[in-house]
Amino acid sequence: YGCALLHISQIKDEKVEDISKELSVGQKLEDLRVVKIDHEKSEVALSLRAPRPKRKSLSSVMEGEELEGKVARITSYGAFIDVGCKVDALVHISRISQEKVKDINDFLKIGQEVEVRIISVDGKKKTLAGSMLGKQADQYLNRRREILTRQQQRQHSWAAAEFPKTDIGFFEDAIKDLEDAFQEDYGEWSKQ
């Protein structure tokens, strides 16, 4: 004997809040398909959802390509868009709208269809980055990020560099040596 399971996530593409509104005991189902068989556990997984189209590989996606997709997940830092690849494209909060975005949910909803331009493909990290902004706005953000990165690198290199002493540096060292010597002499004199 075994069992077959139709998981709540496999009833329809949209999220099912109340299963009793979708199914009832004794109901006959059409278009039910087997998605997995576990012979060891004698279990069968079923689905009413249409099969997903084959996913594109990451290497088939090009920077600058514009893709249609659906909002799959929303986080505090951005939204993940299902663009038909093996990984979802992350649209950072700064690339959702030219308006100030405080709450992403004010701009996007899960399941919403959107158009995304791919701005980065990282094969090593297996990530996609996308943007919903115009090309000029993205170019501005990219230039701004490059300038900030260069400034941070300069500040770091200045802090790490050892500068040769100037006349003022030698003068400050001499004053400190005199003060130390005075303290030593004064300490000896006060003991007498």
XYZ file of N, CA, C and O in Angstrom:
768
model
N 0.833 -1.184 0.000
C 0.000 0.000 0.000
C 0.867 1.234 0.000
O 1.957 1.255 0.536
N 0.367 2.276 -0.504
C 1.076 3.540 -0.529
C 0.081 4.671 -0.457
O -1.122 4.464 -0.259
N 0.589 5.846 -0.619
C -0.315 6.996 -0.597
C 0.105 7.990 -1.661
O 1.245 8.006 -2.107
N -0.841 8.799 -2.060
C -0.586 9.878 -3.014
C -0.936 11.180 -2.312
O -1.918 11.259 -1.573
N -0.091 12.173 -2.512
C -0.291 13.458 -1.845
C -0.396 14.572 -2.877
O 0.451 14.691 -3.769
N -1.428 15.356 -2.760
C -1.571 16.582 -3.532
C -1.312 17.720 -2.548
O -2.189 18.094 -1.771
N -0.084 18.202 -2.545
C 0.295 19.261 -1.607
C -0.455 20.546 -1.945
O -0.752 20.818 -3.114
N -0.744 21.356 -0.921
C -1.504 22.602 -1.098
C -0.843 23.521 -2.131
O -1.508 24.236 -2.867
N 0.497 23.473 -2.202
C 1.211 24.339 -3.156
C 1.044 23.862 -4.592
O 1.396 24.586 -5.529
N 0.525 22.648 -4.774
C 0.375 22.084 -6.115
C -1.067 22.123 -6.621
O -1.378 21.560 -7.661
N -1.959 22.818 -5.894
C -3.363 22.898 -6.314
C -3.540 23.906 -7.443
O -4.212 23.632 -8.434
N -2.935 25.084 -7.304
C -2.979 26.085 -8.373
C -1.786 27.019 -8.243
O -1.077 26.995 -7.235
N -1.569 27.839 -9.259
C -0.394 28.704 -9.282
C -0.438 29.774 -8.194
O 0.587 30.142 -7.652
N -1.623 30.270 -7.892
C -1.755 31.290 -6.851
C -1.738 30.609 -5.483
O -2.055 29.433 -5.351
N -1.394 31.365 -4.458
C -1.353 30.818 -3.104
C -2.771 30.452 -2.653
O -3.704 31.229 -2.816
N -2.918 29.263 -2.073
C -4.207 28.790 -1.569
C -4.237 29.038 -0.064
O -3.427 28.494 0.679
N -5.147 29.888 0.369
C -5.287 30.206 1.794
C -6.175 29.185 2.497
O -5.885 28.759 3.605
N -7.291 28.811 1.855
C -8.262 27.908 2.466
C -8.528 26.762 1.494
O -9.204 26.935 0.471
N -7.997 25.597 1.821
C -8.106 24.438 0.926
C -9.556 24.006 0.722
O -9.921 23.488 -0.334
N -10.417 24.253 1.726
C -11.821 23.845 1.607
C -12.560 24.631 0.527
O -13.593 24.194 0.039
N -12.032 25.780 0.137
C -12.646 26.551 -0.951
C -12.233 26.014 -2.324
O -12.827 26.379 -3.329
N -11.207 25.158 -2.348
C -10.694 24.625 -3.612
C -11.111 23.174 -3.847
O -11.375 22.788 -4.972
N -11.133 22.378 -2.772
C -11.399 20.944 -2.906
C -12.391 20.468 -1.855
O -12.508 21.066 -0.785
N -13.074 19.354 -2.183
C -13.977 18.737 -1.208
C -13.809 17.220 -1.275
O -13.387 16.676 -2.297
N -14.154 16.534 -0.199
C -14.040 15.079 -0.133
C -14.956 14.468 -1.197
O -16.103 14.867 -1.354
N -14.410 13.508 -1.944
C -15.173 12.831 -2.981
C -15.129 13.519 -4.331
O -15.628 12.982 -5.322
N -14.571 14.716 -4.388
C -14.494 15.460 -5.652
C -13.599 14.717 -6.636
O -12.539 14.220 -6.266
N -14.027 14.615 -7.897
C -13.212 14.004 -8.936
C -12.363 15.089 -9.582
O -12.857 16.162 -9.897
N -11.084 14.779 -9.753
C -10.138 15.746 -10.301
C -9.685 15.338 -11.686
O -9.392 14.177 -11.938
N -9.627 16.312 -12.584
C -9.104 16.088 -13.923
C -7.764 16.807 -14.033
O -7.455 17.703 -13.257
N -6.990 16.428 -15.014
C -5.682 17.030 -15.271
C -4.716 16.880 -14.101
O -3.827 17.694 -13.906
N -4.906 15.824 -13.327
C -3.989 15.523 -12.231
C -2.777 14.816 -12.828
O -2.924 13.923 -13.661
N -1.595 15.214 -12.436
C -0.400 14.559 -12.977
C 0.536 14.137 -11.854
O 0.573 14.755 -10.786
N 1.287 13.104 -12.111
C 2.267 12.592 -11.157
C 3.558 13.384 -11.356
O 4.071 13.481 -12.473
N 4.082 13.962 -10.247
C 5.316 14.748 -10.355
C 6.504 14.048 -9.712
O 7.651 14.364 -10.010
N 6.217 13.061 -8.834
C 7.325 12.359 -8.186
C 6.822 11.032 -7.635
O 5.709 10.938 -7.132
N 7.679 10.010 -7.724
C 7.377 8.711 -7.129
C 8.560 8.313 -6.254
O 9.705 8.322 -6.707
N 8.278 7.999 -4.990
C 9.299 7.513 -4.056
C 8.971 6.056 -3.769
O 8.094 5.750 -2.972
N 9.686 5.129 -4.432
C 9.409 3.701 -4.314
C 9.725 3.184 -2.911
O 9.016 2.315 -2.406
N 10.761 3.723 -2.286
C 11.130 3.259 -0.940
C 10.046 3.569 0.082
O 9.756 2.767 0.958
N 9.457 4.735 -0.005
C 8.423 5.144 0.956
C 7.021 4.818 0.454
O 6.042 5.062 1.151
N 6.918 4.326 -0.764
C 5.624 4.043 -1.402
C 4.744 5.294 -1.426
O 3.571 5.262 -1.061
N 5.348 6.396 -1.881
C 4.623 7.678 -1.946
C 4.624 8.202 -3.381
O 5.580 8.015 -4.130
N 3.541 8.888 -3.691
C 3.399 9.521 -5.000
C 3.007 10.973 -4.768
O 2.099 11.261 -3.996
N 3.706 11.895 -5.430
C 3.365 13.320 -5.344
C 2.602 13.710 -6.600
O 2.986 13.359 -7.718
N 1.493 14.443 -6.390
C 0.609 14.830 -7.482
C 0.556 16.349 -7.621
O 0.892 17.080 -6.690
N 0.087 16.805 -8.773
C -0.053 18.234 -8.997
C -1.211 18.511 -9.946
O -1.452 17.752 -10.879
N -1.912 19.607 -9.682
C -2.940 20.113 -10.599
C -2.398 21.278 -11.432
O -3.054 21.739 -12.356
N -1.226 21.740 -11.077
C -0.631 22.880 -11.784
C -0.049 22.434 -13.122
O 0.402 21.301 -13.272
N -0.048 23.350 -14.055
C 0.566 23.067 -15.354
C 2.070 22.922 -15.160
O 2.656 23.588 -14.301
N 2.694 22.054 -15.923
C 4.144 21.909 -15.786
C 4.844 23.222 -16.118
O 4.414 23.958 -17.011
N 5.889 23.514 -15.352
C 6.670 24.726 -15.634
C 7.450 24.542 -16.915
O 7.938 23.454 -17.200
N 7.561 25.606 -17.686
C 8.393 25.492 -18.888
C 9.844 25.253 -18.473
O 10.245 25.599 -17.368
N 10.604 24.656 -19.360
C 12.004 24.377 -19.069
C 12.727 25.691 -18.768
O 12.537 26.694 -19.461
N 13.535 25.680 -17.727
C 14.245 26.879 -17.285
C 15.482 27.118 -18.147
O 16.188 26.180 -18.527
N 15.745 28.395 -18.438
C 16.933 28.768 -19.195
C 18.156 28.689 -18.293
O 18.070 28.943 -17.095
N 19.286 28.356 -18.873
C 20.529 28.346 -18.101
C 20.999 29.785 -17.915
O 20.651 30.688 -18.697
N 21.780 29.995 -16.903
C 22.306 31.322 -16.597
C 23.165 31.851 -17.749
O 23.141 33.041 -18.062
N 23.897 30.951 -18.386
C 24.793 31.368 -19.472
C 24.037 31.846 -20.710
O 24.608 32.522 -21.565
N 22.750 31.536 -20.803
C 21.981 31.965 -21.969
C 21.405 33.378 -21.802
O 20.834 33.925 -22.730
N 21.576 33.963 -20.612
C 21.057 35.304 -20.351
C 22.193 36.312 -20.537
O 23.309 36.099 -20.072
N 21.893 37.417 -21.210
C 22.911 38.428 -21.501
C 22.601 39.725 -20.769
O 21.427 40.085 -20.602
N 23.663 40.416 -20.343
C 23.476 41.739 -19.755
C 22.838 42.644 -20.792
O 23.169 42.588 -21.964
N 21.888 43.461 -20.351
C 21.183 44.363 -21.249
C 19.907 43.767 -21.807
O 19.060 44.484 -22.337
N 19.740 42.464 -21.683
C 18.546 41.787 -22.186
C 17.328 42.190 -21.346
O 17.412 42.294 -20.132
N 16.219 42.428 -22.017
C 14.980 42.767 -21.320
C 14.092 41.544 -21.311
O 13.843 40.940 -22.357
N 13.637 41.165 -20.095
C 12.856 39.948 -19.930
C 11.565 40.235 -19.195
O 11.513 41.106 -18.325
N 10.526 39.472 -19.554
C 9.269 39.508 -18.810
C 9.406 38.538 -17.655
O 10.019 37.478 -17.804
N 8.835 38.896 -16.514
C 8.902 37.995 -15.383
C 7.783 38.274 -14.397
O 6.994 39.196 -14.576
N 7.749 37.435 -13.358
C 6.765 37.594 -12.293
C 7.494 37.757 -10.976
O 8.509 37.091 -10.733
N 6.971 38.627 -10.128
C 7.549 38.817 -8.806
C 7.353 37.524 -8.025
O 6.226 37.079 -7.817
N 8.471 36.900 -7.631
C 8.419 35.628 -6.913
C 8.502 35.831 -5.401
O 7.815 35.158 -4.649
N 9.359 36.770 -4.967
C 9.574 37.019 -3.537
C 9.915 38.477 -3.332
O 10.578 39.086 -4.170
N 9.500 39.008 -2.186
C 9.839 40.388 -1.818
C 10.561 40.339 -0.482
O 10.118 39.670 0.446
N 11.697 41.038 -0.422
C 12.470 41.144 0.819
C 12.604 42.620 1.169
O 12.150 43.487 0.420
N 13.263 42.912 2.271
C 13.457 44.310 2.666
C 14.421 45.035 1.733
O 14.391 46.252 1.635
N 15.288 44.304 1.041
C 16.315 44.920 0.192
C 16.017 44.841 -1.300
O 16.747 45.391 -2.113
N 14.947 44.160 -1.696
C 14.636 44.072 -3.111
C 13.578 43.024 -3.398
O 12.949 42.491 -2.489
N 13.420 42.729 -4.681
C 12.436 41.741 -5.111
C 13.117 40.745 -6.044
O 13.954 41.125 -6.864
N 12.752 39.466 -5.884
C 13.259 38.424 -6.758
C 12.214 38.170 -7.836
O 11.049 37.932 -7.543
N 12.667 38.257 -9.084
C 11.773 38.145 -10.231
C 12.070 36.844 -10.976
O 13.212 36.592 -11.373
N 11.048 36.026 -11.165
C 11.171 34.794 -11.929
C 11.150 35.186 -13.405
O 10.112 35.594 -13.932
N 12.318 35.087 -14.048
C 12.437 35.455 -15.459
C 12.615 34.226 -16.346
O 13.031 34.340 -17.490
N 12.301 33.043 -15.791
C 12.394 31.822 -16.571
C 13.757 31.173 -16.552
O 14.012 30.255 -17.328
N 14.642 31.635 -15.671
C 15.977 31.039 -15.535
C 16.003 30.084 -14.355
O 15.064 30.021 -13.578
N 17.125 29.410 -14.219
C 17.288 28.504 -13.090
C 17.409 29.272 -11.779
O 17.215 28.701 -10.717
N 17.735 30.560 -11.851
C 17.754 31.438 -10.673
C 16.902 32.668 -10.973
O 16.771 33.072 -12.127
N 16.339 33.239 -9.922
C 15.550 34.464 -10.084
C 16.477 35.671 -10.112
O 17.563 35.649 -9.521
N 16.053 36.717 -10.790
C 16.827 37.957 -10.853
C 16.463 38.822 -9.652
O 15.289 39.021 -9.355
N 17.483 39.337 -8.967
C 17.258 40.258 -7.859
C 17.213 41.674 -8.395
O 18.145 42.127 -9.064
N 16.115 42.366 -8.113
C 16.018 43.793 -8.420
C 16.161 44.510 -7.080
O 15.280 44.412 -6.223
N 17.307 45.173 -6.895
C 17.571 45.877 -5.640
C 16.558 47.010 -5.464
O 16.068 47.574 -6.440
N 16.282 47.343 -4.219
C 15.294 48.383 -3.898
C 15.592 49.691 -4.634
O 14.675 50.402 -5.037
N 16.882 49.990 -4.852
C 17.266 51.233 -5.531
C 16.972 51.195 -7.031
O 17.062 52.214 -7.702
N 16.631 50.015 -7.555
C 16.413 49.868 -8.992
C 14.969 49.505 -9.336
O 14.687 49.062 -10.436
N 14.064 49.716 -8.377
C 12.647 49.423 -8.618
C 11.930 50.622 -9.221
O 11.143 50.492 -10.141
N 12.213 51.804 -8.703
C 11.531 53.010 -9.156
C 12.447 54.207 -8.952
O 13.303 54.196 -8.066
N 12.235 55.253 -9.752
C 12.990 56.480 -9.542
C 12.440 57.253 -8.352
O 13.099 58.132 -7.833
N 11.241 56.898 -7.918
C 10.693 57.484 -6.696
C 11.384 56.830 -5.503
O 11.913 55.730 -5.615
N 11.351 57.501 -4.349
C 11.921 56.914 -3.146
C 11.050 55.729 -2.721
O 9.857 55.853 -2.557
N 11.686 54.570 -2.553
C 10.971 53.348 -2.186
C 11.247 53.059 -0.709
O 12.360 52.693 -0.351
N 10.239 53.263 0.116
C 10.368 52.921 1.537
C 9.891 51.496 1.763
O 10.509 50.740 2.487
N 8.767 51.152 1.157
C 8.192 49.819 1.284
C 7.971 49.262 -0.118
O 7.156 49.783 -0.886
N 8.685 48.209 -0.440
C 8.610 47.619 -1.776
C 7.192 47.173 -2.104
O 6.760 47.238 -3.255
N 6.444 46.757 -1.080
C 5.073 46.299 -1.297
C 4.161 47.407 -1.833
O 3.092 47.110 -2.352
N 4.570 48.665 -1.712
C 3.806 49.763 -2.292
C 3.991 49.826 -3.813
O 3.217 50.484 -4.509
N 5.033 49.158 -4.322
C 5.355 49.208 -5.743
C 5.147 47.875 -6.454
O 4.851 47.842 -7.634
N 5.348 46.761 -5.727
C 5.261 45.442 -6.335
C 4.430 44.495 -5.475
O 4.408 44.631 -4.253
N 3.803 43.538 -6.122
C 3.032 42.492 -5.444
C 3.512 41.133 -5.953
O 3.863 40.998 -7.137
N 3.510 40.134 -5.098
C 3.898 38.787 -5.514
C 2.947 38.326 -6.615
O 1.742 38.499 -6.523
N 3.532 37.780 -7.682
C 2.739 37.322 -8.833
C 2.567 38.375 -9.913
O 2.143 38.064 -11.019
N 2.899 39.632 -9.602
C 2.756 40.719 -10.578
C 3.737 40.519 -11.733
O 4.887 40.161 -11.534
N 3.256 40.736 -12.952
C 4.126 40.642 -14.120
C 4.848 41.962 -14.310
O 4.239 43.033 -14.237
N 6.162 41.871 -14.525
C 7.001 43.064 -14.686
C 8.012 42.832 -15.800
O 8.270 41.700 -16.193
N 8.565 43.920 -16.292
C 9.641 43.845 -17.271
C 10.929 44.239 -16.564
O 10.985 45.247 -15.851
N 11.961 43.424 -16.749
C 13.237 43.617 -16.066
C 14.357 43.619 -17.101
O 14.379 42.784 -18.002
N 15.276 44.570 -16.956
C 16.483 44.563 -17.782
C 17.603 43.949 -16.942
O 17.813 44.333 -15.794
N 18.287 42.974 -17.480
C 19.370 42.301 -16.763
C 20.591 43.231 -16.778
O 21.037 43.659 -17.843
N 21.104 43.537 -15.583
C 22.261 44.438 -15.486
C 23.525 43.718 -15.041
O 24.619 44.271 -15.122
N 23.384 42.469 -14.575
C 24.562 41.715 -14.163
C 24.245 40.225 -14.182
O 23.198 39.795 -13.717
N 25.193 39.459 -14.745
C 25.113 38.001 -14.747
C 26.421 37.505 -14.139
O 27.490 37.787 -14.662
N 26.343 36.818 -13.017
C 27.543 36.297 -12.355
C 27.469 34.775 -12.359
O 26.768 34.170 -11.553
N 28.206 34.180 -13.281
C 28.206 32.726 -13.417
C 28.828 32.017 -12.232
O 28.406 30.917 -11.871
N 29.839 32.626 -11.610
C 30.492 31.993 -10.461
C 29.566 31.948 -9.250
O 29.456 30.934 -8.585
N 28.924 33.062 -8.958
C 28.010 33.127 -7.810
C 26.617 32.612 -8.157
O 25.770 32.469 -7.286
N 26.393 32.396 -9.452
C 25.085 31.946 -9.958
C 23.982 32.922 -9.553
O 22.985 32.550 -8.951
N 24.198 34.197 -9.903
C 23.211 35.230 -9.590
C 22.911 36.083 -10.812
O 23.743 36.223 -11.712
N 21.705 36.644 -10.793
C 21.269 37.606 -11.806
C 20.839 38.871 -11.072
O 20.168 38.783 -10.046
N 21.204 40.021 -11.601
C 20.713 41.286 -11.068
C 19.936 41.977 -12.170
O 20.336 41.964 -13.338
N 18.811 42.557 -11.788
C 17.968 43.213 -12.768
C 17.619 44.620 -12.343
O 17.912 45.043 -11.223
N 17.005 45.344 -13.246
C 16.575 46.705 -12.967
C 15.253 46.967 -13.667
O 14.999 46.440 -14.750
N 14.442 47.782 -13.022
C 13.187 48.228 -13.624
C 13.282 49.696 -14.010
O 12.299 50.297 -14.426
N 14.467 50.290 -13.856
C 14.689 51.694 -14.203
C 15.024 51.823 -15.680
O 15.374 50.843 -16.338
N 15.019 53.047 -16.170
C 15.465 53.312 -17.528
C 16.977 53.167 -17.613
O 17.680 53.188 -16.606
N 17.498 53.031 -18.835
C 18.942 52.833 -19.029
C 19.762 53.990 -18.465
O 20.803 53.781 -17.859
N 19.282 55.230 -18.667
C 20.037 56.385 -18.179
C 20.114 56.400 -16.656
O 21.158 56.704 -16.088
N 19.033 56.051 -15.996
C 19.034 56.011 -14.526
C 19.998 54.935 -14.039
O 20.740 55.151 -13.060
N 20.041 53.797 -14.717
C 20.985 52.733 -14.339
C 22.424 53.180 -14.564
O 23.299 52.912 -13.740
N 22.676 53.861 -15.676
C 24.033 54.355 -15.942
C 24.466 55.330 -14.855
O 25.604 55.288 -14.389
N 23.556 56.204 -14.428
C 23.858 57.150 -13.352
C 24.197 56.399 -12.057
O 25.197 56.693 -11.404
N 23.375 55.410 -11.693
C 23.635 54.645 -10.469
C 24.963 53.891 -10.549
O 25.705 53.818 -9.568
N 25.287 53.352 -11.715
C 26.554 52.638 -11.892
C 27.741 53.581 -11.731
O 28.720 53.247 -11.063
N 27.656 54.777 -12.354
C 28.745 55.762 -12.212
C 28.899 56.189 -10.765
O 30.008 56.299 -10.250
N 27.772 56.427 -10.103
C 27.798 56.848 -8.699
C 28.453 55.771 -7.823
O 29.282 56.064 -6.977
N 28.111 54.502 -8.070
C 28.703 53.403 -7.299
C 30.209 53.318 -7.552
O 30.989 53.106 -6.629
N 30.634 53.503 -8.811
C 32.067 53.463 -9.140
C 32.818 54.583 -8.433
O 33.907 54.371 -7.893
N 32.248 55.785 -8.419
C 32.890 56.927 -7.754
C 33.011 56.667 -6.255
O 34.075 56.889 -5.663
N 31.945 56.187 -5.630
C 31.988 55.890 -4.192
C 33.017 54.807 -3.879
O 33.742 54.901 -2.889
N 33.114 53.803 -4.736
C 34.093 52.730 -4.527
C 35.509 53.284 -4.620
O 36.359 52.972 -3.783
N 35.768 54.138 -5.623
C 37.107 54.737 -5.761
C 37.440 55.605 -4.555
O 38.560 55.576 -4.049
N 36.458 56.380 -4.070
C 36.684 57.231 -2.901
C 37.024 56.390 -1.676
O 37.940 56.714 -0.922
N 36.305 55.302 -1.482
C 36.574 54.422 -0.339
C 37.953 53.794 -0.459
O 38.676 53.686 0.537
N 38.344 53.402 -1.660
C 39.669 52.813 -1.859
C 40.765 53.839 -1.575
O 41.773 53.520 -0.954
N 40.550 55.098 -2.024
C 41.523 56.153 -1.759
C 41.660 56.413 -0.262
O 42.760 56.522 0.250
N 40.524 56.510 0.424
C 40.561 56.758 1.865
C 41.274 55.623 2.580
O 42.062 55.855 3.484
N 41.025 54.401 2.145
C 41.674 53.252 2.766
C 43.187 53.296 2.522
O 43.971 53.042 3.415
N 43.600 53.631 1.283
C 45.032 53.663 0.969
C 45.717 54.811 1.696
O 46.864 54.686 2.114
N 45.025 55.963 1.888
C 45.621 57.059 2.633
C 45.815 56.684 4.091
O 46.808 56.994 4.705
N 44.848 56.005 4.650
C 44.938 55.621 6.060
C 46.044 54.597 6.262
O 46.704 54.587 7.301
N 46.277 53.751 5.261
C 47.278 52.697 5.402
C 48.686 53.191 5.077
O 49.666 52.595 5.513
N 48.800 54.276 4.322
C 50.115 54.773 3.912
C 50.840 55.434 5.079
O 50.242 56.061 5.935
N 52.181 55.271 5.103
C 52.987 55.957 6.108
C 53.596 57.175 5.427
O 54.352 57.043 4.475
N 53.274 58.343 5.950
C 53.791 59.566 5.373
C 55.107 59.923 6.050
O 55.252 59.740 7.262
N 56.084 60.440 5.307
C 57.336 60.863 5.936
C 57.057 62.035 6.884
O 56.130 62.811 6.678
N 57.855 62.125 7.911
C 57.664 63.205 8.884
C 57.972 64.549 8.250
O 58.919 64.684 7.489
N 57.196 65.510 8.629
C 57.424 66.884 8.188
C 58.150 67.603 9.322
O 58.375 67.045 10.402
N 58.492 68.877 9.087
C 59.139 69.666 10.143
C 58.258 69.735 11.380
O 58.758 69.657 12.506
N 56.947 69.832 11.168
C 56.028 69.902 12.313
C 56.056 68.589 13.079
O 56.035 68.578 14.310
N 56.143 67.475 12.399
C 56.222 66.169 13.054
C 57.457 66.069 13.931
O 57.391 65.602 15.074
N 58.622 66.532 13.394
C 59.854 66.516 14.188
C 59.726 67.458 15.387
O 60.183 67.154 16.488
N 59.124 68.620 15.167
C 58.936 69.604 16.243
C 58.074 69.012 17.356
O 58.389 69.138 18.537
N 56.954 68.343 16.968
C 56.078 67.727 17.973
C 56.821 66.657 18.763
O 56.661 66.547 19.981
N 57.669 65.848 18.079
C 58.454 64.827 18.773
C 59.436 65.474 19.757
O 59.631 64.985 20.880
N 60.052 66.585 19.330
C 61.016 67.275 20.205
C 60.324 67.828 21.447
O 60.844 67.715 22.568
N 59.149 68.418 21.289
C 58.396 68.945 22.435
C 58.065 67.810 23.403
O 58.227 67.938 24.619
N 57.621 66.678 22.862
C 57.269 65.531 23.713
C 58.513 65.063 24.481
O 58.439 64.767 25.677
N 59.669 64.975 23.799
C 60.907 64.538 24.469
C 61.283 65.508 25.588
O 61.699 65.089 26.675
N 61.132 66.817 25.326
C 61.445 67.818 26.353
C 60.516 67.676 27.555
O 60.952 67.756 28.714
N 59.229 67.490 27.285
C 58.271 67.331 28.383
C 58.594 66.092 29.214
O 58.556 66.126 30.445
N 58.932 64.986 28.531
C 59.301 63.757 29.250
C 60.552 63.981 30.095
O 60.619 63.557 31.259
N 61.550 64.658 29.521
C 62.793 64.929 30.257
C 62.505 65.826 31.449
O 63.049 65.623 32.548
N 61.691 66.841 31.266
C 61.342 67.753 32.366
C 60.664 66.975 33.492
O 60.964 67.160 34.661
N 59.739 66.083 33.137
C 59.036 65.281 34.143
C 60.024 64.409 34.916
O 59.931 64.277 36.131
N 61.000 63.822 34.193
C 61.991 62.986 34.870
C 62.842 63.822 35.825
O 63.055 63.454 36.973
N 63.343 64.984 35.345
C 64.187 65.850 36.179
C 63.398 66.394 37.351
O 63.887 66.426 38.488
N 62.172 66.818 37.112
C 61.333 67.395 38.171
C 61.034 66.339 39.232
O 61.071 66.620 40.420
N 60.777 65.107 38.760
C 60.515 64.014 39.696
C 61.706 63.745 40.590
O 61.586 63.529 41.795
N 62.945 63.782 40.055
C 64.174 63.562 40.831
C 64.389 64.723 41.809
O 64.767 64.531 42.951
N 64.180 65.970 41.346
C 64.412 67.158 42.164
C 63.435 67.196 43.346
O 63.795 67.528 44.449
N 62.116 66.814 43.076
C 61.117 66.879 44.137
C 61.358 65.826 45.221
O 60.912 65.988 46.344
N 62.093 64.757 44.920
C 62.376 63.737 45.908
C 63.435 64.207 46.894
O 63.554 63.694 48.004
N 64.293 65.209 46.523
C 65.400 65.661 47.378
C 64.932 66.575 48.447
O 64.126 67.267 48.646
